[in-house]
Amino acid sequence: MSDFEKLKNQLINKLTEAKNSKEVDLIRTEIFGKNGLINSEFKKLGSLSPDEKKNVASKINNAKQELTKLFNKKLSSLENFEIDERVKNEKDDVTLPEKDFRIGKIHPVSQVIDEISSIFSEIGFSVEEGPDIETEYYNFTALNTPENHPAKDMHDTFYLEENMKTLLRTHTSPVQVRTMLNGKPPFKIIAPGRTYRSDSDQTHTPMFHQLEGLHIDKNITMGHLKGCLNYFIKEFFELEKIKMRFRPSHFPFTEPSAEVDIGYRIENNKIIIGEGDKWLEILGCGMVHPNVLKNSKVDPNKFQGFAFGIGIDRLAMLKYGINDLRSFFESDYRWLNYYGFDPLDVPTNYRGLSK
Ligand code: DAH
């Protein structure tokens, strides 16, 4: 056996026994390095005759190929071994105490929707939902809104098609009609959800939230509406007494219609709800128009009732002292961390809504 063969076999043995990539790297230099086995052997070619040269060069090349193969095999098996070892030692122990722990927060809008749902469910309202993408029919026509009503204006409504047949709902009122068409009276529901209008400033965002209420039965009157809203506002603001007034107004889908204001005053730059001589509008309401009942396949000679629509974001701002509506929808973690609620703090009427 030539010296070259001997050295080669020694290095192959060394390679087989190598235990980590560091050792393999050293052997790599011994074989393929500038003064390694292969190069040293090539250097000897100069002193050989042309025939011998050919013969020996092809031997060295074969050896080089064989060694390269062995080398790559060893490297990949070592890599797998090292990964296996790491995986074995890096197991996550889920029973260990947490290191970097951040509590997710519930957005004030979600919290307020839960609060409102909890309040109304106490007096027998159930929750309904409707689609954000509505038809012109449910959003306007079925709600007795005349063809030329300003609310239908392109500047307010996001139409989704040029023929103006589909749109992003401008209010939650279409859920009234969908609910009545889907069932039989009596109806006692609330419908919270997203609504859309082309508007943006400190108190308006193109997407905002409303809550619709509807109570239809045989003898429902404006008195029930007043009692219901008075109960709701007191519960929501967690106050014993609240100053509230009904102001005559107009909506196409109610007759008579009213807007509800609550009393407030400003003290040390803070708004105090429920007392004082200033008035703040918080919702629209009224007795459901007979045309809306007809469009919803409810007989207006047998059934009647009230409806109301509340701006949810506005209530959240008032209750939790938030000044700019736009900040609700900026997804700023610092804001959410400050104004958000603990996930396990589910509002109930018994435990207190926000405490
Ligand atoms: N849909 C009205 C709006 O977006 C709010 C409203 C007013 C809803 C009176 C009602 C209602 O159900 O009776 O401005």
PDB file of N, CA, C and O and ligand atoms in Angstrom, residues 171 173 176 197 210 212 251 253-254 284-286 307-309, ligand 1:
ATOM      1  N   HIS A 171     -76.540  52.119   9.195  1.00  0.00           N
ATOM      2  CA  HIS A 171     -77.039  51.997  10.571  1.00  0.00           C
ATOM      3  C   HIS A 171     -77.426  50.542  10.830  1.00  0.00           C
ATOM      4  O   HIS A 171     -77.413  49.726   9.896  1.00  0.00           O
ATOM      5  N   SER A 173     -80.349  49.650  11.834  1.00  0.00           N
ATOM      6  CA  SER A 173     -81.808  49.523  11.715  1.00  0.00           C
ATOM      7  C   SER A 173     -82.272  48.430  10.748  1.00  0.00           C
ATOM      8  O   SER A 173     -83.325  47.831  10.988  1.00  0.00           O
ATOM      9  N   GLN A 176     -83.724  45.278  12.213  1.00  0.00           N
ATOM     10  CA  GLN A 176     -85.140  45.234  12.625  1.00  0.00           C
ATOM     11  C   GLN A 176     -85.950  44.445  11.597  1.00  0.00           C
ATOM     12  O   GLN A 176     -86.691  43.516  11.934  1.00  0.00           O
ATOM     13  N   ARG A 197     -70.156  55.178   7.507  1.00  0.00           N
ATOM     14  CA  ARG A 197     -70.525  56.410   6.802  1.00  0.00           C
ATOM     15  C   ARG A 197     -69.268  57.154   6.411  1.00  0.00           C
ATOM     16  O   ARG A 197     -68.264  57.112   7.136  1.00  0.00           O
ATOM     17  N   GLN A 210     -73.034  50.732  16.271  1.00  0.00           N
ATOM     18  CA  GLN A 210     -74.356  51.096  16.766  1.00  0.00           C
ATOM     19  C   GLN A 210     -75.001  49.897  17.444  1.00  0.00           C
ATOM     20  O   GLN A 210     -74.579  48.750  17.240  1.00  0.00           O
ATOM     21  N   GLU A 212     -78.981  48.545  17.870  1.00  0.00           N
ATOM     22  CA  GLU A 212     -80.386  48.726  17.561  1.00  0.00           C
ATOM     23  C   GLU A 212     -81.202  48.008  18.623  1.00  0.00           C
ATOM     24  O   GLU A 212     -80.803  46.940  19.094  1.00  0.00           O
ATOM     25  N   PHE A 251     -87.424  60.565  12.270  1.00  0.00           N
ATOM     26  CA  PHE A 251     -86.769  59.490  11.521  1.00  0.00           C
ATOM     27  C   PHE A 251     -87.831  58.886  10.616  1.00  0.00           C
ATOM     28  O   PHE A 251     -88.990  58.772  11.030  1.00  0.00           O
ATOM     29  N   PHE A 253     -88.363  55.913   9.874  1.00  0.00           N
ATOM     30  CA  PHE A 253     -88.853  54.592  10.289  1.00  0.00           C
ATOM     31  C   PHE A 253     -89.605  54.594  11.612  1.00  0.00           C
ATOM     32  O   PHE A 253     -90.009  53.546  12.103  1.00  0.00           O
ATOM     33  N   THR A 254     -89.790  55.775  12.222  1.00  0.00           N
ATOM     34  CA  THR A 254     -90.562  55.834  13.470  1.00  0.00           C
ATOM     35  C   THR A 254     -91.559  56.987  13.424  1.00  0.00           C
ATOM     36  O   THR A 254     -91.332  58.004  12.773  1.00  0.00           O
ATOM     37  N   GLY A 284     -81.361  57.859  19.260  1.00  0.00           N
ATOM     38  CA  GLY A 284     -82.601  58.168  18.558  1.00  0.00           C
ATOM     39  C   GLY A 284     -83.576  57.035  18.770  1.00  0.00           C
ATOM     40  O   GLY A 284     -83.180  55.880  18.925  1.00  0.00           O
ATOM     41  N   CYS A 285     -84.880  57.365  18.806  1.00  0.00           N
ATOM     42  CA  CYS A 285     -85.855  56.311  19.072  1.00  0.00           C
ATOM     43  C   CYS A 285     -87.240  56.725  18.599  1.00  0.00           C
ATOM     44  O   CYS A 285     -87.432  57.834  18.090  1.00  0.00           O
ATOM     45  N   GLY A 286     -88.195  55.845  18.788  1.00  0.00           N
ATOM     46  CA  GLY A 286     -89.574  56.183  18.432  1.00  0.00           C
ATOM     47  C   GLY A 286     -90.430  54.939  18.340  1.00  0.00           C
ATOM     48  O   GLY A 286     -89.975  53.832  18.621  1.00  0.00           O
ATOM     49  N   ALA A 307     -88.579  51.271  18.808  1.00  0.00           N
ATOM     50  CA  ALA A 307     -87.219  50.946  18.355  1.00  0.00           C
ATOM     51  C   ALA A 307     -86.299  52.055  18.821  1.00  0.00           C
ATOM     52  O   ALA A 307     -86.741  53.182  19.085  1.00  0.00           O
ATOM     53  N   PHE A 308     -85.028  51.735  18.951  1.00  0.00           N
ATOM     54  CA  PHE A 308     -84.060  52.784  19.272  1.00  0.00           C
ATOM     55  C   PHE A 308     -82.715  52.434  18.664  1.00  0.00           C
ATOM     56  O   PHE A 308     -82.444  51.269  18.340  1.00  0.00           O
ATOM     57  N   GLY A 309     -81.894  53.461  18.448  1.00  0.00           N
ATOM     58  CA  GLY A 309     -80.554  53.246  17.904  1.00  0.00           C
ATOM     59  C   GLY A 309     -79.546  54.051  18.697  1.00  0.00           C
ATOM     60  O   GLY A 309     -79.679  55.270  18.857  1.00  0.00           O
TER      61      GLY A 309
HETATM   62  N1  DAH B   1     -80.857  54.554  12.589  1.00  0.00           N
HETATM   63  C1  DAH B   1     -80.746  55.845  13.232  1.00  0.00           C
HETATM   64  C2  DAH B   1     -79.386  56.472  12.900  1.00  0.00           C
HETATM   65  O1  DAH B   1     -78.524  55.798  12.480  1.00  0.00           O
HETATM   66  C3  DAH B   1     -80.876  55.719  14.715  1.00  0.00           C
HETATM   67  C4  DAH B   1     -82.257  55.332  15.101  1.00  0.00           C
HETATM   68  C5  DAH B   1     -83.169  56.297  15.380  1.00  0.00           C
HETATM   69  C6  DAH B   1     -82.630  53.987  15.205  1.00  0.00           C
HETATM   70  C7  DAH B   1     -84.471  55.970  15.736  1.00  0.00           C
HETATM   71  C8  DAH B   1     -83.903  53.640  15.575  1.00  0.00           C
HETATM   72  C9  DAH B   1     -84.836  54.667  15.832  1.00  0.00           C
HETATM   73  O2  DAH B   1     -84.331  52.382  15.687  1.00  0.00           O
HETATM   74  O3  DAH B   1     -86.071  54.313  16.220  1.00  0.00           O
HETATM   75  O4  DAH B   1     -79.228  57.630  13.065  1.00  0.00           O
END
